[in-house]
Amino acid sequence: MKIAVCSDHGGFELKTRLIPFIEELGHEVTDFGCYSDKSVDYPDYAFPMAEAVAAGGYDRGIAVCGTGIGVSICCNKVRGIRCALCGDVLSAELTRKHNDSNVLAMGGRIIGVETAKAITKVWLDTAFDGGRHEGRINKIANYEK
Ligand code: RB5
C-alpha cells in the first residue's frame, strides 16, 4: 500500500523509527514532515497528510505527535478521514474491522517503539469487516455532506 506519514516534533523520533519498519512490511512510505525534532505546530503536518489521503493519493495515513491527540483531532476534521488514536493492539485491530479507519494516530511520548510497531503492523494487516459496520460508516459520511 501507499502510506502517508507525518509527525510534529513530539512524534518525530517514533515516526523515524516506524518508517523503515513500514517499508520492511512491503509498503511505500511518503513522509509529509516534520523533518527534525525542532518545535513545530502539528496542524501544519496533519492537515496536508490527511488531505492527501482523503484525495485518494494514498491508501492510508499514519500520524504521530506527543500524545497522538492533536494530530487525531486535525485528521478527523478532514472530510473522508476516519482517524483512530491507538495505544494498544486490540484497538488497532478493531478500528480496522469496525471503523475502516484510514488514518492511525499514535503518541510518541505515550507508547514505546515496540508497542507502536505492533499496533502499526496489525492496523496495516487487518481488513474492514463490512456487513453491519458498513451502514455505520455511511452514516458518518452522510453527516459530513
Ligand atoms: C507538542 O508539545 C505537543 O503538544 C504535541 O505533540 C501533541 O501532544 C498535541 O496533541
PDB file of N, CA, C and O in Angstrom, residues 64-138:
ATOM      1  N   VAL A  64       1.755  10.964  13.960  1.00  0.00           N
ATOM      2  CA  VAL A  64       2.314  10.836  15.310  1.00  0.00           C
ATOM      3  C   VAL A  64       2.605  12.223  15.873  1.00  0.00           C
ATOM      4  O   VAL A  64       3.257  13.046  15.215  1.00  0.00           O
ATOM      5  N   CYS A  65       2.109  12.496  17.067  1.00  0.00           N
ATOM      6  CA  CYS A  65       2.559  13.689  17.814  1.00  0.00           C
ATOM      7  C   CYS A  65       2.884  13.216  19.231  1.00  0.00           C
ATOM      8  O   CYS A  65       3.015  12.013  19.459  1.00  0.00           O
ATOM      9  N   GLY A  66       3.043  14.122  20.159  1.00  0.00           N
ATOM     10  CA  GLY A  66       3.449  13.719  21.502  1.00  0.00           C
ATOM     11  C   GLY A  66       2.460  12.750  22.130  1.00  0.00           C
ATOM     12  O   GLY A  66       2.826  11.690  22.626  1.00  0.00           O
ATOM     13  N   THR A  67       1.191  13.133  22.095  1.00  0.00           N
ATOM     14  CA  THR A  67       0.140  12.276  22.655  1.00  0.00           C
ATOM     15  C   THR A  67      -0.631  11.509  21.592  1.00  0.00           C
ATOM     16  O   THR A  67      -1.354  10.570  21.926  1.00  0.00           O
ATOM     17  N   GLY A  68      -0.552  11.957  20.362  1.00  0.00           N
ATOM     18  CA  GLY A  68      -1.406  11.432  19.289  1.00  0.00           C
ATOM     19  C   GLY A  68      -2.740  12.152  19.215  1.00  0.00           C
ATOM     20  O   GLY A  68      -3.485  11.995  18.245  1.00  0.00           O
ATOM     21  N   ILE A  69      -3.048  12.947  20.237  1.00  0.00           N
ATOM     22  CA  ILE A  69      -4.373  13.568  20.314  1.00  0.00           C
ATOM     23  C   ILE A  69      -4.493  14.732  19.327  1.00  0.00           C
ATOM     24  O   ILE A  69      -5.480  14.841  18.583  1.00  0.00           O
ATOM     25  N   GLY A  70      -3.487  15.596  19.300  1.00  0.00           N
ATOM     26  CA  GLY A  70      -3.551  16.767  18.417  1.00  0.00           C
ATOM     27  C   GLY A  70      -3.691  16.364  16.955  1.00  0.00           C
ATOM     28  O   GLY A  70      -4.558  16.889  16.233  1.00  0.00           O
ATOM     29  N   VAL A  71      -2.853  15.429  16.513  1.00  0.00           N
ATOM     30  CA  VAL A  71      -2.932  15.018  15.103  1.00  0.00           C
ATOM     31  C   VAL A  71      -4.256  14.310  14.815  1.00  0.00           C
ATOM     32  O   VAL A  71      -4.817  14.459  13.722  1.00  0.00           O
ATOM     33  N   SER A  72      -4.769  13.553  15.786  1.00  0.00           N
ATOM     34  CA  SER A  72      -6.029  12.843  15.538  1.00  0.00           C
ATOM     35  C   SER A  72      -7.188  13.824  15.425  1.00  0.00           C
ATOM     36  O   SER A  72      -8.084  13.645  14.586  1.00  0.00           O
ATOM     37  N   ILE A  73      -7.174  14.884  16.232  1.00  0.00           N
ATOM     38  CA  ILE A  73      -8.226  15.905  16.121  1.00  0.00           C
ATOM     39  C   ILE A  73      -8.184  16.534  14.730  1.00  0.00           C
ATOM     40  O   ILE A  73      -9.217  16.684  14.073  1.00  0.00           O
ATOM     41  N   CYS A  74      -6.983  16.893  14.286  1.00  0.00           N
ATOM     42  CA  CYS A  74      -6.838  17.505  12.945  1.00  0.00           C
ATOM     43  C   CYS A  74      -7.322  16.559  11.848  1.00  0.00           C
ATOM     44  O   CYS A  74      -8.121  16.943  10.988  1.00  0.00           O
ATOM     45  N   CYS A  75      -6.832  15.345  11.880  1.00  0.00           N
ATOM     46  CA  CYS A  75      -7.161  14.399  10.805  1.00  0.00           C
ATOM     47  C   CYS A  75      -8.661  14.168  10.727  1.00  0.00           C
ATOM     48  O   CYS A  75      -9.239  14.072   9.631  1.00  0.00           O
ATOM     49  N   ASN A  76      -9.324  14.091  11.882  1.00  0.00           N
ATOM     50  CA  ASN A  76     -10.759  13.817  11.872  1.00  0.00           C
ATOM     51  C   ASN A  76     -11.602  15.012  11.426  1.00  0.00           C
ATOM     52  O   ASN A  76     -12.807  14.880  11.263  1.00  0.00           O
ATOM     53  N   LYS A  77     -10.979  16.164  11.228  1.00  0.00           N
ATOM     54  CA  LYS A  77     -11.700  17.312  10.668  1.00  0.00           C
ATOM     55  C   LYS A  77     -11.667  17.319   9.145  1.00  0.00           C
ATOM     56  O   LYS A  77     -12.329  18.135   8.502  1.00  0.00           O
ATOM     57  N   VAL A  78     -10.889  16.412   8.562  1.00  0.00           N
ATOM     58  CA  VAL A  78     -10.782  16.344   7.101  1.00  0.00           C
ATOM     59  C   VAL A  78     -11.842  15.375   6.580  1.00  0.00           C
ATOM     60  O   VAL A  78     -11.900  14.215   7.019  1.00  0.00           O
ATOM     61  N   ARG A  79     -12.703  15.849   5.684  1.00  0.00           N
ATOM     62  CA  ARG A  79     -13.804  15.032   5.169  1.00  0.00           C
ATOM     63  C   ARG A  79     -13.259  13.734   4.550  1.00  0.00           C
ATOM     64  O   ARG A  79     -12.334  13.781   3.733  1.00  0.00           O
ATOM     65  N   GLY A  80     -13.841  12.632   4.957  1.00  0.00           N
ATOM     66  CA  GLY A  80     -13.441  11.330   4.410  1.00  0.00           C
ATOM     67  C   GLY A  80     -12.420  10.610   5.265  1.00  0.00           C
ATOM     68  O   GLY A  80     -12.146   9.433   5.031  1.00  0.00           O
ATOM     69  N   ILE A  81     -11.877  11.316   6.248  1.00  0.00           N
ATOM     70  CA  ILE A  81     -10.881  10.672   7.117  1.00  0.00           C
ATOM     71  C   ILE A  81     -11.558  10.112   8.364  1.00  0.00           C
ATOM     72  O   ILE A  81     -12.355  10.782   9.015  1.00  0.00           O
ATOM     73  N   ARG A  82     -11.213   8.875   8.664  1.00  0.00           N
ATOM     74  CA  ARG A  82     -11.608   8.250   9.932  1.00  0.00           C
ATOM     75  C   ARG A  82     -10.304   7.881  10.630  1.00  0.00           C
ATOM     76  O   ARG A  82      -9.663   6.876  10.305  1.00  0.00           O
ATOM     77  N   CYS A  83      -9.916   8.740  11.555  1.00  0.00           N
ATOM     78  CA  CYS A  83      -8.621   8.594  12.228  1.00  0.00           C
ATOM     79  C   CYS A  83      -8.829   7.958  13.600  1.00  0.00           C
ATOM     80  O   CYS A  83      -9.671   8.409  14.379  1.00  0.00           O
ATOM     81  N   ALA A  84      -8.062   6.928  13.889  1.00  0.00           N
ATOM     82  CA  ALA A  84      -8.149   6.230  15.171  1.00  0.00           C
ATOM     83  C   ALA A  84      -6.850   6.423  15.951  1.00  0.00           C
ATOM     84  O   ALA A  84      -5.773   6.082  15.464  1.00  0.00           O
ATOM     85  N   LEU A  85      -6.991   6.972  17.140  1.00  0.00           N
ATOM     86  CA  LEU A  85      -5.847   7.103  18.055  1.00  0.00           C
ATOM     87  C   LEU A  85      -5.726   5.798  18.835  1.00  0.00           C
ATOM     88  O   LEU A  85      -6.649   5.425  19.574  1.00  0.00           O
ATOM     89  N   CYS A  86      -4.635   5.096  18.651  1.00  0.00           N
ATOM     90  CA  CYS A  86      -4.474   3.773  19.268  1.00  0.00           C
ATOM     91  C   CYS A  86      -3.238   3.713  20.163  1.00  0.00           C
ATOM     92  O   CYS A  86      -2.169   4.186  19.781  1.00  0.00           O
ATOM     93  N   GLY A  87      -3.415   3.098  21.313  1.00  0.00           N
ATOM     94  CA  GLY A  87      -2.291   2.859  22.224  1.00  0.00           C
ATOM     95  C   GLY A  87      -2.149   1.377  22.548  1.00  0.00           C
ATOM     96  O   GLY A  87      -1.345   0.989  23.379  1.00  0.00           O
ATOM     97  N   ASP A  88      -2.977   0.555  21.883  1.00  0.00           N
ATOM     98  CA  ASP A  88      -2.902  -0.894  22.104  1.00  0.00           C
ATOM     99  C   ASP A  88      -3.294  -1.623  20.826  1.00  0.00           C
ATOM    100  O   ASP A  88      -3.974  -1.079  19.958  1.00  0.00           O
ATOM    101  N   VAL A  89      -2.857  -2.875  20.746  1.00  0.00           N
ATOM    102  CA  VAL A  89      -3.020  -3.668  19.519  1.00  0.00           C
ATOM    103  C   VAL A  89      -4.486  -4.029  19.253  1.00  0.00           C
ATOM    104  O   VAL A  89      -4.938  -4.022  18.109  1.00  0.00           O
ATOM    105  N   LEU A  90      -5.245  -4.335  20.313  1.00  0.00           N
ATOM    106  CA  LEU A  90      -6.646  -4.726  20.096  1.00  0.00           C
ATOM    107  C   LEU A  90      -7.439  -3.571  19.492  1.00  0.00           C
ATOM    108  O   LEU A  90      -8.251  -3.775  18.581  1.00  0.00           O
ATOM    109  N   SER A  91      -7.215  -2.350  19.990  1.00  0.00           N
ATOM    110  CA  SER A  91      -7.914  -1.194  19.412  1.00  0.00           C
ATOM    111  C   SER A  91      -7.559  -1.026  17.942  1.00  0.00           C
ATOM    112  O   SER A  91      -8.419  -0.702  17.115  1.00  0.00           O
ATOM    113  N   ALA A  92      -6.274  -1.251  17.617  1.00  0.00           N
ATOM    114  CA  ALA A  92      -5.834  -1.112  16.221  1.00  0.00           C
ATOM    115  C   ALA A  92      -6.530  -2.127  15.326  1.00  0.00           C
ATOM    116  O   ALA A  92      -6.961  -1.810  14.205  1.00  0.00           O
ATOM    117  N   GLU A  93      -6.659  -3.345  15.822  1.00  0.00           N
ATOM    118  CA  GLU A  93      -7.343  -4.394  15.042  1.00  0.00           C
ATOM    119  C   GLU A  93      -8.827  -4.065  14.886  1.00  0.00           C
ATOM    120  O   GLU A  93      -9.379  -4.119  13.779  1.00  0.00           O
ATOM    121  N   LEU A  94      -9.460  -3.674  15.984  1.00  0.00           N
ATOM    122  CA  LEU A  94     -10.912  -3.452  15.935  1.00  0.00           C
ATOM    123  C   LEU A  94     -11.288  -2.189  15.170  1.00  0.00           C
ATOM    124  O   LEU A  94     -12.351  -2.143  14.554  1.00  0.00           O
ATOM    125  N   THR A  95     -10.408  -1.170  15.190  1.00  0.00           N
ATOM    126  CA  THR A  95     -10.764   0.028  14.432  1.00  0.00           C
ATOM    127  C   THR A  95     -10.675  -0.223  12.925  1.00  0.00           C
ATOM    128  O   THR A  95     -11.384   0.410  12.145  1.00  0.00           O
ATOM    129  N   ARG A  96      -9.837  -1.151  12.515  1.00  0.00           N
ATOM    130  CA  ARG A  96      -9.836  -1.528  11.092  1.00  0.00           C
ATOM    131  C   ARG A  96     -11.095  -2.363  10.787  1.00  0.00           C
ATOM    132  O   ARG A  96     -11.779  -2.112   9.805  1.00  0.00           O
ATOM    133  N   LYS A  97     -11.414  -3.322  11.628  1.00  0.00           N
ATOM    134  CA  LYS A  97     -12.556  -4.202  11.368  1.00  0.00           C
ATOM    135  C   LYS A  97     -13.882  -3.457  11.438  1.00  0.00           C
ATOM    136  O   LYS A  97     -14.783  -3.720  10.657  1.00  0.00           O
ATOM    137  N   HIS A  98     -13.998  -2.541  12.379  1.00  0.00           N
ATOM    138  CA  HIS A  98     -15.298  -1.921  12.637  1.00  0.00           C
ATOM    139  C   HIS A  98     -15.443  -0.528  12.040  1.00  0.00           C
ATOM    140  O   HIS A  98     -16.554  -0.143  11.663  1.00  0.00           O
ATOM    141  N   ASN A  99     -14.366   0.259  12.051  1.00  0.00           N
ATOM    142  CA  ASN A  99     -14.461   1.665  11.618  1.00  0.00           C
ATOM    143  C   ASN A  99     -13.836   1.908  10.250  1.00  0.00           C
ATOM    144  O   ASN A  99     -13.922   3.026   9.742  1.00  0.00           O
ATOM    145  N   ASP A 100     -13.178   0.902   9.696  1.00  0.00           N
ATOM    146  CA  ASP A 100     -12.431   1.093   8.436  1.00  0.00           C
ATOM    147  C   ASP A 100     -11.574   2.359   8.529  1.00  0.00           C
ATOM    148  O   ASP A 100     -11.537   3.169   7.602  1.00  0.00           O
ATOM    149  N   SER A 101     -10.890   2.523   9.652  1.00  0.00           N
ATOM    150  CA  SER A 101     -10.076   3.743   9.841  1.00  0.00           C
ATOM    151  C   SER A 101      -9.020   3.816   8.756  1.00  0.00           C
ATOM    152  O   SER A 101      -8.392   2.808   8.407  1.00  0.00           O
ATOM    153  N   ASN A 102      -8.874   5.017   8.221  1.00  0.00           N
ATOM    154  CA  ASN A 102      -7.884   5.198   7.146  1.00  0.00           C
ATOM    155  C   ASN A 102      -6.673   6.010   7.605  1.00  0.00           C
ATOM    156  O   ASN A 102      -5.731   6.188   6.825  1.00  0.00           O
ATOM    157  N   VAL A 103      -6.702   6.503   8.831  1.00  0.00           N
ATOM    158  CA  VAL A 103      -5.519   7.117   9.435  1.00  0.00           C
ATOM    159  C   VAL A 103      -5.361   6.550  10.858  1.00  0.00           C
ATOM    160  O   VAL A 103      -6.341   6.443  11.606  1.00  0.00           O
ATOM    161  N   LEU A 104      -4.142   6.190  11.187  1.00  0.00           N
ATOM    162  CA  LEU A 104      -3.777   5.736  12.531  1.00  0.00           C
ATOM    163  C   LEU A 104      -2.987   6.848  13.209  1.00  0.00           C
ATOM    164  O   LEU A 104      -2.034   7.375  12.624  1.00  0.00           O
ATOM    165  N   ALA A 105      -3.386   7.221  14.418  1.00  0.00           N
ATOM    166  CA  ALA A 105      -2.633   8.203  15.206  1.00  0.00           C
ATOM    167  C   ALA A 105      -2.032   7.507  16.419  1.00  0.00           C
ATOM    168  O   ALA A 105      -2.662   6.634  17.034  1.00  0.00           O
ATOM    169  N   MET A 106      -0.825   7.904  16.756  1.00  0.00           N
ATOM    170  CA  MET A 106      -0.157   7.365  17.945  1.00  0.00           C
ATOM    171  C   MET A 106       0.608   8.470  18.663  1.00  0.00           C
ATOM    172  O   MET A 106       0.984   9.480  18.046  1.00  0.00           O
ATOM    173  N   GLY A 107       0.851   8.254  19.947  1.00  0.00           N
ATOM    174  CA  GLY A 107       1.553   9.237  20.760  1.00  0.00           C
ATOM    175  C   GLY A 107       2.991   8.816  21.009  1.00  0.00           C
ATOM    176  O   GLY A 107       3.248   7.828  21.705  1.00  0.00           O
ATOM    177  N   GLY A 108       3.914   9.580  20.470  1.00  0.00           N
ATOM    178  CA  GLY A 108       5.331   9.255  20.604  1.00  0.00           C
ATOM    179  C   GLY A 108       5.853   9.389  22.022  1.00  0.00           C
ATOM    180  O   GLY A 108       6.892   8.802  22.358  1.00  0.00           O
ATOM    181  N   ARG A 109       5.143  10.157  22.850  1.00  0.00           N
ATOM    182  CA  ARG A 109       5.542  10.305  24.249  1.00  0.00           C
ATOM    183  C   ARG A 109       4.736   9.397  25.170  1.00  0.00           C
ATOM    184  O   ARG A 109       4.875   9.471  26.402  1.00  0.00           O
ATOM    185  N   ILE A 110       3.857   8.589  24.558  1.00  0.00           N
ATOM    186  CA  ILE A 110       2.946   7.756  25.339  1.00  0.00           C
ATOM    187  C   ILE A 110       3.292   6.288  25.242  1.00  0.00           C
ATOM    188  O   ILE A 110       3.247   5.560  26.232  1.00  0.00           O
ATOM    189  N   ILE A 111       3.601   5.832  24.031  1.00  0.00           N
ATOM    190  CA  ILE A 111       3.876   4.404  23.841  1.00  0.00           C
ATOM    191  C   ILE A 111       5.317   4.200  23.374  1.00  0.00           C
ATOM    192  O   ILE A 111       5.922   5.091  22.773  1.00  0.00           O
ATOM    193  N   GLY A 112       5.829   3.022  23.628  1.00  0.00           N
ATOM    194  CA  GLY A 112       7.184   2.674  23.198  1.00  0.00           C
ATOM    195  C   GLY A 112       7.224   2.228  21.746  1.00  0.00           C
ATOM    196  O   GLY A 112       6.174   1.966  21.134  1.00  0.00           O
ATOM    197  N   VAL A 113       8.430   2.127  21.232  1.00  0.00           N
ATOM    198  CA  VAL A 113       8.610   1.793  19.816  1.00  0.00           C
ATOM    199  C   VAL A 113       8.048   0.408  19.500  1.00  0.00           C
ATOM    200  O   VAL A 113       7.396   0.219  18.472  1.00  0.00           O
ATOM    201  N   GLU A 114       8.285  -0.566  20.361  1.00  0.00           N
ATOM    202  CA  GLU A 114       7.829  -1.935  20.054  1.00  0.00           C
ATOM    203  C   GLU A 114       6.311  -2.024  20.057  1.00  0.00           C
ATOM    204  O   GLU A 114       5.722  -2.701  19.213  1.00  0.00           O
ATOM    205  N   THR A 115       5.689  -1.333  20.995  1.00  0.00           N
ATOM    206  CA  THR A 115       4.219  -1.296  21.004  1.00  0.00           C
ATOM    207  C   THR A 115       3.707  -0.619  19.746  1.00  0.00           C
ATOM    208  O   THR A 115       2.758  -1.087  19.104  1.00  0.00           O
ATOM    209  N   ALA A 116       4.340   0.483  19.365  1.00  0.00           N
ATOM    210  CA  ALA A 116       3.921   1.215  18.152  1.00  0.00           C
ATOM    211  C   ALA A 116       4.079   0.353  16.905  1.00  0.00           C
ATOM    212  O   ALA A 116       3.236   0.372  16.018  1.00  0.00           O
ATOM    213  N   LYS A 117       5.157  -0.427  16.839  1.00  0.00           N
ATOM    214  CA  LYS A 117       5.348  -1.323  15.688  1.00  0.00           C
ATOM    215  C   LYS A 117       4.254  -2.390  15.655  1.00  0.00           C
ATOM    216  O   LYS A 117       3.714  -2.691  14.583  1.00  0.00           O
ATOM    217  N   ALA A 118       3.936  -2.958  16.805  1.00  0.00           N
ATOM    218  CA  ALA A 118       2.897  -3.997  16.853  1.00  0.00           C
ATOM    219  C   ALA A 118       1.542  -3.419  16.446  1.00  0.00           C
ATOM    220  O   ALA A 118       0.776  -4.050  15.695  1.00  0.00           O
ATOM    221  N   ILE A 119       1.244  -2.212  16.928  1.00  0.00           N
ATOM    222  CA  ILE A 119      -0.007  -1.530  16.565  1.00  0.00           C
ATOM    223  C   ILE A 119      -0.032  -1.278  15.054  1.00  0.00           C
ATOM    224  O   ILE A 119      -1.031  -1.548  14.371  1.00  0.00           O
ATOM    225  N   THR A 120       1.075  -0.752  14.534  1.00  0.00           N
ATOM    226  CA  THR A 120       1.153  -0.409  13.110  1.00  0.00           C
ATOM    227  C   THR A 120       0.960  -1.644  12.249  1.00  0.00           C
ATOM    228  O   THR A 120       0.212  -1.623  11.269  1.00  0.00           O
ATOM    229  N   LYS A 121       1.626  -2.743  12.615  1.00  0.00           N
ATOM    230  CA  LYS A 121       1.529  -3.969  11.798  1.00  0.00           C
ATOM    231  C   LYS A 121       0.104  -4.495  11.750  1.00  0.00           C
ATOM    232  O   LYS A 121      -0.411  -4.785  10.675  1.00  0.00           O
ATOM    233  N   VAL A 122      -0.537  -4.590  12.893  1.00  0.00           N
ATOM    234  CA  VAL A 122      -1.895  -5.149  12.887  1.00  0.00           C
ATOM    235  C   VAL A 122      -2.853  -4.202  12.177  1.00  0.00           C
ATOM    236  O   VAL A 122      -3.770  -4.638  11.459  1.00  0.00           O
ATOM    237  N   TRP A 123      -2.637  -2.903  12.336  1.00  0.00           N
ATOM    238  CA  TRP A 123      -3.520  -1.922  11.679  1.00  0.00           C
ATOM    239  C   TRP A 123      -3.366  -1.993  10.151  1.00  0.00           C
ATOM    240  O   TRP A 123      -4.346  -1.904   9.422  1.00  0.00           O
ATOM    241  N   LEU A 124      -2.147  -2.193   9.686  1.00  0.00           N
ATOM    242  CA  LEU A 124      -1.921  -2.297   8.235  1.00  0.00           C
ATOM    243  C   LEU A 124      -2.433  -3.621   7.684  1.00  0.00           C
ATOM    244  O   LEU A 124      -2.873  -3.687   6.531  1.00  0.00           O
ATOM    245  N   ASP A 125      -2.390  -4.674   8.500  1.00  0.00           N
ATOM    246  CA  ASP A 125      -2.715  -6.017   8.007  1.00  0.00           C
ATOM    247  C   ASP A 125      -4.192  -6.373   8.101  1.00  0.00           C
ATOM    248  O   ASP A 125      -4.616  -7.375   7.525  1.00  0.00           O
ATOM    249  N   THR A 126      -4.961  -5.612   8.872  1.00  0.00           N
ATOM    250  CA  THR A 126      -6.349  -6.003   9.150  1.00  0.00           C
ATOM    251  C   THR A 126      -7.317  -5.357   8.167  1.00  0.00           C
ATOM    252  O   THR A 126      -7.256  -4.151   7.926  1.00  0.00           O
ATOM    253  N   ALA A 127      -8.221  -6.161   7.644  1.00  0.00           N
ATOM    254  CA  ALA A 127      -9.228  -5.673   6.682  1.00  0.00           C
ATOM    255  C   ALA A 127     -10.490  -5.213   7.408  1.00  0.00           C
ATOM    256  O   ALA A 127     -10.765  -5.628   8.545  1.00  0.00           O
ATOM    257  N   PHE A 128     -11.277  -4.389   6.736  1.00  0.00           N
ATOM    258  CA  PHE A 128     -12.588  -3.940   7.227  1.00  0.00           C
ATOM    259  C   PHE A 128     -13.556  -5.122   7.157  1.00  0.00           C
ATOM    260  O   PHE A 128     -13.606  -5.832   6.145  1.00  0.00           O
ATOM    261  N   ASP A 129     -14.338  -5.317   8.222  1.00  0.00           N
ATOM    262  CA  ASP A 129     -15.303  -6.416   8.258  1.00  0.00           C
ATOM    263  C   ASP A 129     -16.500  -6.171   7.361  1.00  0.00           C
ATOM    264  O   ASP A 129     -17.164  -7.123   6.944  1.00  0.00           O
ATOM    265  N   GLY A 130     -16.830  -4.900   7.100  1.00  0.00           N
ATOM    266  CA  GLY A 130     -18.030  -4.592   6.307  1.00  0.00           C
ATOM    267  C   GLY A 130     -19.286  -5.000   7.063  1.00  0.00           C
ATOM    268  O   GLY A 130     -19.369  -4.863   8.280  1.00  0.00           O
ATOM    269  N   GLY A 131     -20.272  -5.533   6.343  1.00  0.00           N
ATOM    270  CA  GLY A 131     -21.504  -6.014   6.984  1.00  0.00           C
ATOM    271  C   GLY A 131     -22.208  -4.911   7.748  1.00  0.00           C
ATOM    272  O   GLY A 131     -22.401  -3.803   7.237  1.00  0.00           O
ATOM    273  N   ARG A 132     -22.546  -5.191   8.999  1.00  0.00           N
ATOM    274  CA  ARG A 132     -23.303  -4.222   9.806  1.00  0.00           C
ATOM    275  C   ARG A 132     -22.530  -2.919  10.007  1.00  0.00           C
ATOM    276  O   ARG A 132     -23.120  -1.872  10.273  1.00  0.00           O
ATOM    277  N   HIS A 133     -21.202  -2.987   9.886  1.00  0.00           N
ATOM    278  CA  HIS A 133     -20.391  -1.790  10.103  1.00  0.00           C
ATOM    279  C   HIS A 133     -20.447  -0.826   8.921  1.00  0.00           C
ATOM    280  O   HIS A 133     -20.198   0.361   9.077  1.00  0.00           O
ATOM    281  N   GLU A 134     -20.814  -1.359   7.756  1.00  0.00           N
ATOM    282  CA  GLU A 134     -20.876  -0.535   6.538  1.00  0.00           C
ATOM    283  C   GLU A 134     -21.882   0.607   6.712  1.00  0.00           C
ATOM    284  O   GLU A 134     -21.596   1.763   6.380  1.00  0.00           O
ATOM    285  N   GLY A 135     -23.040   0.292   7.235  1.00  0.00           N
ATOM    286  CA  GLY A 135     -24.085   1.304   7.417  1.00  0.00           C
ATOM    287  C   GLY A 135     -23.652   2.394   8.386  1.00  0.00           C
ATOM    288  O   GLY A 135     -24.016   3.560   8.235  1.00  0.00           O
ATOM    289  N   ARG A 136     -22.868   2.017   9.367  1.00  0.00           N
ATOM    290  CA  ARG A 136     -22.397   2.990  10.369  1.00  0.00           C
ATOM    291  C   ARG A 136     -21.385   3.952   9.745  1.00  0.00           C
ATOM    292  O   ARG A 136     -21.416   5.165  10.009  1.00  0.00           O
ATOM    293  N   ILE A 137     -20.512   3.379   8.916  1.00  0.00           N
ATOM    294  CA  ILE A 137     -19.544   4.221   8.200  1.00  0.00           C
ATOM    295  C   ILE A 137     -20.287   5.185   7.275  1.00  0.00           C
ATOM    296  O   ILE A 137     -19.930   6.362   7.163  1.00  0.00           O
ATOM    297  N   ASN A 138     -21.329   4.660   6.622  1.00  0.00           N
ATOM    298  CA  ASN A 138     -22.107   5.507   5.708  1.00  0.00           C
ATOM    299  C   ASN A 138     -22.789   6.646   6.460  1.00  0.00           C
ATOM    300  O   ASN A 138     -22.928   7.756   5.923  1.00  0.00           O
TER     301      ASN A 138
END
